PDB file of C-alpha atoms in Angstrom:
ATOM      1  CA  UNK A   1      19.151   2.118  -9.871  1.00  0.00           C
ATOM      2  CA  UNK A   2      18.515  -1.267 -10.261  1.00  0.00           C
ATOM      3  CA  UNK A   3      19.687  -2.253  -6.825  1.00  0.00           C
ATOM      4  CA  UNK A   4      16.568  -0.064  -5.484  1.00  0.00           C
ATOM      5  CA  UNK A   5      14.324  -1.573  -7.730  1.00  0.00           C
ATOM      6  CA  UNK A   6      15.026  -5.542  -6.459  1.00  0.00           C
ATOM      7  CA  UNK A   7      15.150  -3.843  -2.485  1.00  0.00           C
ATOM      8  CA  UNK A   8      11.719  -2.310  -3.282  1.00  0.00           C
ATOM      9  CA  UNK A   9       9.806  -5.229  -5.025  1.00  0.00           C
ATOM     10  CA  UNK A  10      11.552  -7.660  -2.447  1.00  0.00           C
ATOM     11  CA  UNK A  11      10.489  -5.097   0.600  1.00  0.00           C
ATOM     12  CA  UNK A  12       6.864  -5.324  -0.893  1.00  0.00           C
ATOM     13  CA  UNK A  13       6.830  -8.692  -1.150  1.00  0.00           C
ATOM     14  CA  UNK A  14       7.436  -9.659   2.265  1.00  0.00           C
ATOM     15  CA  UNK A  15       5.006  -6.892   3.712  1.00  0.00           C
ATOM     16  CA  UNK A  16       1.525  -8.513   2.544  1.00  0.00           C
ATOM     17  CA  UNK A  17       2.146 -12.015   1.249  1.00  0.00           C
ATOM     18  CA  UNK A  18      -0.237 -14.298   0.377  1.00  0.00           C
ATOM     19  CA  UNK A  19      -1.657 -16.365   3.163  1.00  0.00           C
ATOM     20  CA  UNK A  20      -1.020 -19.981   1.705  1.00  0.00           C
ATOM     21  CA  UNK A  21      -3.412 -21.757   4.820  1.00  0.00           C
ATOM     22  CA  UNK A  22      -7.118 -20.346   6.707  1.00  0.00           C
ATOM     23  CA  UNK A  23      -9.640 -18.066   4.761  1.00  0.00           C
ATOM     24  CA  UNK A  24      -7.945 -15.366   4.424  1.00  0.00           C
ATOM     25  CA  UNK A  25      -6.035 -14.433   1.826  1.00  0.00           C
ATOM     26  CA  UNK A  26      -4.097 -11.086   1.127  1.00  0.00           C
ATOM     27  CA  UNK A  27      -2.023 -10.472  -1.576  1.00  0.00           C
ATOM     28  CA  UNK A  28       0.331  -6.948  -2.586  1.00  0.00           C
ATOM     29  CA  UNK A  29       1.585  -5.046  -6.117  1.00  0.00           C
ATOM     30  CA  UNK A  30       3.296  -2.427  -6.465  1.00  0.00           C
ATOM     31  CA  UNK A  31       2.602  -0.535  -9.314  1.00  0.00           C
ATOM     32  CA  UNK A  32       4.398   2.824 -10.889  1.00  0.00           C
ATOM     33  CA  UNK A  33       2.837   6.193 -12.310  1.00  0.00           C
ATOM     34  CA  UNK A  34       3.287   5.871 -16.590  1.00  0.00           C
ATOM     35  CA  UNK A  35       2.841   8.539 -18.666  1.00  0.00           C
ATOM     36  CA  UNK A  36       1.151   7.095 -22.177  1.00  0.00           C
ATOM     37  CA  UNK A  37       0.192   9.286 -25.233  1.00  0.00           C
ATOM     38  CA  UNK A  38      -2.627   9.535 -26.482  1.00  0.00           C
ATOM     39  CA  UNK A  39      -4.072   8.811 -30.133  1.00  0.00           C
ATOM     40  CA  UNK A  40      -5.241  12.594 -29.779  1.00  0.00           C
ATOM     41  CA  UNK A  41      -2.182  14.167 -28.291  1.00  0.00           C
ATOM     42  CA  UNK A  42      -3.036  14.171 -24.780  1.00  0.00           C
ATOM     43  CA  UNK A  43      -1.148  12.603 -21.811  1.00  0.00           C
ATOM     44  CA  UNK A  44      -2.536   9.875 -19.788  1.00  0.00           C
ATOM     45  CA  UNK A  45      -1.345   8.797 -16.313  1.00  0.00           C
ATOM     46  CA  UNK A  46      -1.658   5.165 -16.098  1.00  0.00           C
ATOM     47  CA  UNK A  47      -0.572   2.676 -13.535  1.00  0.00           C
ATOM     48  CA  UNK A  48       1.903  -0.294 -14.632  1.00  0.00           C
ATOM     49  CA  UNK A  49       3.349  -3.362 -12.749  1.00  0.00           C
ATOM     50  CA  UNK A  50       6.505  -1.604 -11.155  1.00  0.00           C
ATOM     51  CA  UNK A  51       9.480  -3.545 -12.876  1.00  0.00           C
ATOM     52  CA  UNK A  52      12.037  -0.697 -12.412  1.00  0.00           C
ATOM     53  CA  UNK A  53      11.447   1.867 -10.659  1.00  0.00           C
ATOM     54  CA  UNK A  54      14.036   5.013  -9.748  1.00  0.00           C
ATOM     55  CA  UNK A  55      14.663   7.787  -7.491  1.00  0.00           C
ATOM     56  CA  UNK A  56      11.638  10.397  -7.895  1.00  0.00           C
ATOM     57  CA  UNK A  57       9.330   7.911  -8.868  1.00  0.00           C
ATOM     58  CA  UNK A  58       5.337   8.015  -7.497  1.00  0.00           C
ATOM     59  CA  UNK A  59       4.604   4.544  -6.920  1.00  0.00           C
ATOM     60  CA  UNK A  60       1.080   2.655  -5.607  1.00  0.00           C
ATOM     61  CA  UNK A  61       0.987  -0.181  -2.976  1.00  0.00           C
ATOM     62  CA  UNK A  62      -2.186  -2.471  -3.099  1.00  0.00           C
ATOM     63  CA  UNK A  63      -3.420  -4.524  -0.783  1.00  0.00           C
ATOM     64  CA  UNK A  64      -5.963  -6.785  -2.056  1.00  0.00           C
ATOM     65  CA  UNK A  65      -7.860  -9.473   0.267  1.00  0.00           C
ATOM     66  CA  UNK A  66     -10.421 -12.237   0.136  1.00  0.00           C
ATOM     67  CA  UNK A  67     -12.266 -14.277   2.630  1.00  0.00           C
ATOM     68  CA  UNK A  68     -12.446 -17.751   0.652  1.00  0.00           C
ATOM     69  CA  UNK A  69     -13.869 -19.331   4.178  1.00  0.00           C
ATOM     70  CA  UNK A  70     -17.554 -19.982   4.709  1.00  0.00           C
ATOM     71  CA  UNK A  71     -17.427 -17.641   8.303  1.00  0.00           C
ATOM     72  CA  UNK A  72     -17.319 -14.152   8.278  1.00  0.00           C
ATOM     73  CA  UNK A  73     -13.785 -12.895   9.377  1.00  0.00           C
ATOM     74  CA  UNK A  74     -14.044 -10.129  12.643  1.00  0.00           C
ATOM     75  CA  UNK A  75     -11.114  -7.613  13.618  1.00  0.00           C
ATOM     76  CA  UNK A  76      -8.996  -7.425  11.055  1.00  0.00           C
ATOM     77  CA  UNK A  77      -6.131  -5.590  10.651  1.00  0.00           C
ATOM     78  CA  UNK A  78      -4.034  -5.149   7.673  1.00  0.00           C
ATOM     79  CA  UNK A  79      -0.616  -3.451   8.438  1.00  0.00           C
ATOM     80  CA  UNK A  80       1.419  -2.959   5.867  1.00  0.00           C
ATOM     81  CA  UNK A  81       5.278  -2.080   7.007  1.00  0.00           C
ATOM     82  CA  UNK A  82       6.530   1.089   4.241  1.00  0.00           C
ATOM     83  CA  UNK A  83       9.916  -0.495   2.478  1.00  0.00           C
ATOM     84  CA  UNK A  84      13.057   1.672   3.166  1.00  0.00           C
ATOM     85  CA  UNK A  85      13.988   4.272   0.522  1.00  0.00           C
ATOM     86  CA  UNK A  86      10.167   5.098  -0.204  1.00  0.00           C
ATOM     87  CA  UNK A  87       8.091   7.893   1.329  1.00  0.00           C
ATOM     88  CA  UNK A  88       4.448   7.608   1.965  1.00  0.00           C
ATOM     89  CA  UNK A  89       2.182  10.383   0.743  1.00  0.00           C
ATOM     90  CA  UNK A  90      -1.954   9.648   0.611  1.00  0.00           C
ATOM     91  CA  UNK A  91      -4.004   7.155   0.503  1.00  0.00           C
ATOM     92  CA  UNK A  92      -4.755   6.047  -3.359  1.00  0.00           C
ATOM     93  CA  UNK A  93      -7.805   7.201  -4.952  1.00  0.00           C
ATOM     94  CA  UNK A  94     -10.930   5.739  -3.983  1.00  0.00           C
ATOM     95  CA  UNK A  95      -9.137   3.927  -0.713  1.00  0.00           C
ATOM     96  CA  UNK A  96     -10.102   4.807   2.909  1.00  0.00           C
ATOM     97  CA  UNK A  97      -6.822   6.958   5.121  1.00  0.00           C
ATOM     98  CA  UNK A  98      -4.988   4.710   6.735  1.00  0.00           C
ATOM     99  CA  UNK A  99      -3.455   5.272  10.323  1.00  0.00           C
ATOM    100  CA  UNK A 100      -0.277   5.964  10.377  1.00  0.00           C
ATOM    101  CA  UNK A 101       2.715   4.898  12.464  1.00  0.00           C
ATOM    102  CA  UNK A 102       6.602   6.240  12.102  1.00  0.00           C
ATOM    103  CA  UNK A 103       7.361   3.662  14.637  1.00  0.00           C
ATOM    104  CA  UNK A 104       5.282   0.338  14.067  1.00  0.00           C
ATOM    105  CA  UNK A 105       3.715   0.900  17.624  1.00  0.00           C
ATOM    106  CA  UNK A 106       1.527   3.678  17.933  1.00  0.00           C
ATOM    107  CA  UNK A 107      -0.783   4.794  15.057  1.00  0.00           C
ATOM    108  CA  UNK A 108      -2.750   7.769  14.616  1.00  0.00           C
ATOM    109  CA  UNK A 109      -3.596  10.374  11.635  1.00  0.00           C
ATOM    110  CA  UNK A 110      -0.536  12.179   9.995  1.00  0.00           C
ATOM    111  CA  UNK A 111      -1.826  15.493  12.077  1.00  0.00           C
ATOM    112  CA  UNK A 112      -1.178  12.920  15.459  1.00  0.00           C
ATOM    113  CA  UNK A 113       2.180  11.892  14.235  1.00  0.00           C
ATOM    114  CA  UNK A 114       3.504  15.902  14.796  1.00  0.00           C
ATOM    115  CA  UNK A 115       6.333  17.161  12.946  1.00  0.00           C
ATOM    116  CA  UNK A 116       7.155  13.455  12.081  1.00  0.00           C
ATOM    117  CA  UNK A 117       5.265  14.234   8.726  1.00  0.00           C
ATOM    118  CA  UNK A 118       4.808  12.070   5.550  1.00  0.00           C
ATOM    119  CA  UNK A 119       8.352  11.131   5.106  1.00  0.00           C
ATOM    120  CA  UNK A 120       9.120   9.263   8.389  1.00  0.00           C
ATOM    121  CA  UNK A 121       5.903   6.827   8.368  1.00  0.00           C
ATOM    122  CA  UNK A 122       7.131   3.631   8.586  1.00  0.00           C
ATOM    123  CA  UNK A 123       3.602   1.467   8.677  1.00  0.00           C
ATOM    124  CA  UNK A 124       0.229   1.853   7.218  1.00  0.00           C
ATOM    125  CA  UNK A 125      -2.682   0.297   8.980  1.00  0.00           C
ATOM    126  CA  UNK A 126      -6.417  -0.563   8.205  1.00  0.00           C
ATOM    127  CA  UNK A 127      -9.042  -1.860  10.303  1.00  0.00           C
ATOM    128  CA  UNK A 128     -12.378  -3.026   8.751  1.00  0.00           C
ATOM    129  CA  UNK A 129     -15.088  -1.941  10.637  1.00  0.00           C
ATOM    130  CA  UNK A 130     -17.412  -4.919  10.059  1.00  0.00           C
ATOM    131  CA  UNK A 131     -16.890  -8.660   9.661  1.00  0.00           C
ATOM    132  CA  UNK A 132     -15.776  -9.773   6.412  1.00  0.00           C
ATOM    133  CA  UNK A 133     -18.633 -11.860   4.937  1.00  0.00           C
ATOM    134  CA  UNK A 134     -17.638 -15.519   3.278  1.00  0.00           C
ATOM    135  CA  UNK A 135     -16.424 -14.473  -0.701  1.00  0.00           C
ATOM    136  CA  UNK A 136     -16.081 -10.867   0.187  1.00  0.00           C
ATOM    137  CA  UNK A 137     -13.192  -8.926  -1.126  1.00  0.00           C
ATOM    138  CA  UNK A 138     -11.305  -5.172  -1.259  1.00  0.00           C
ATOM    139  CA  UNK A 139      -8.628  -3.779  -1.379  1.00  0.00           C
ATOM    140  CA  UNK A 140      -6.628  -0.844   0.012  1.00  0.00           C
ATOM    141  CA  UNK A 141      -4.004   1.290  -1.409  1.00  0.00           C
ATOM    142  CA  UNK A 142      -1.524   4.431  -0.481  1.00  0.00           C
ATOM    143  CA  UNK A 143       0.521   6.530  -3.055  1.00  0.00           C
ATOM    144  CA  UNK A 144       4.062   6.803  -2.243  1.00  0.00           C
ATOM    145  CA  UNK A 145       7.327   7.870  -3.764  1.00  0.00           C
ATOM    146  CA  UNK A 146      11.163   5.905  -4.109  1.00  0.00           C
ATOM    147  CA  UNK A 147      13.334   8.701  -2.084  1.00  0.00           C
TER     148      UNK A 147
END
């Protein structure tokens, strides 16, 4: 559905843009589950650049940021709002669990959220623990699928 594929990339877009002004600066992909044969028969899951994407699909948001200032960077926050038509379901490999929010106001673990569950999150949220040191990067990431 193509029309699901410009809401999504557009929805992405305008939930972690780059910061254009000030140190800090956070950009978003979205990227979609592949499957890619192998020379020796095997199937690989990879992760490509998510051009079209369609009902059923398992897709990855990234947030990557960067402190390009020369002071470290205290209590951040990175929320990043979930597009309509997708459903959250883990945090991607190798990135800390998010809180959680099916309102945009009150976060907590999916246990907190109740009978909510995975489908009706609306925001994911990070905090860093520590300041972010001048030149330090990361990046965070959550596995969803288009609904």
């Amino acid at each position: 559905m193509p029309i699901r594929s410009l809401l999504l990339l557009a929805a992405t877009a305008l939930a972690a843009p780059a910061l254009a002004t000030g140190p800090l600066q956070v950009t978003s992909q979205v990227m979609v589950e592949a499957k890619q044969r192998a020379a020796d028969g095997s199937t690989r899951i990879t992760l490509v650049p998510a051009a079209r994407v369609v009902p059923g699909d398992r897709v990855v948001f990234t947030l990557a940021y960067r402190n390009t200032g020369a002071q470290p960077l205290a209590d951040l926050v990175f929320d990043n709002p979930v597009p309509q038509g997708v459903a959250y379901r883990a945090p991607a490999p190798h990135s800390p669990v998010p809180e959680l929010s099916v309102d945009g106001r009150h976060y907590g673990t999916l246990a907190q959220l109740g009978d909510a569950g995975p489908d009706a999150v609306t925001h994911v949220r990070w905090r860093l623990a520590r300041p972010l040191a001048p030149g330090a990067s990361g990046t965070f990431a959550f596995q969803a699928v288009l609904k």
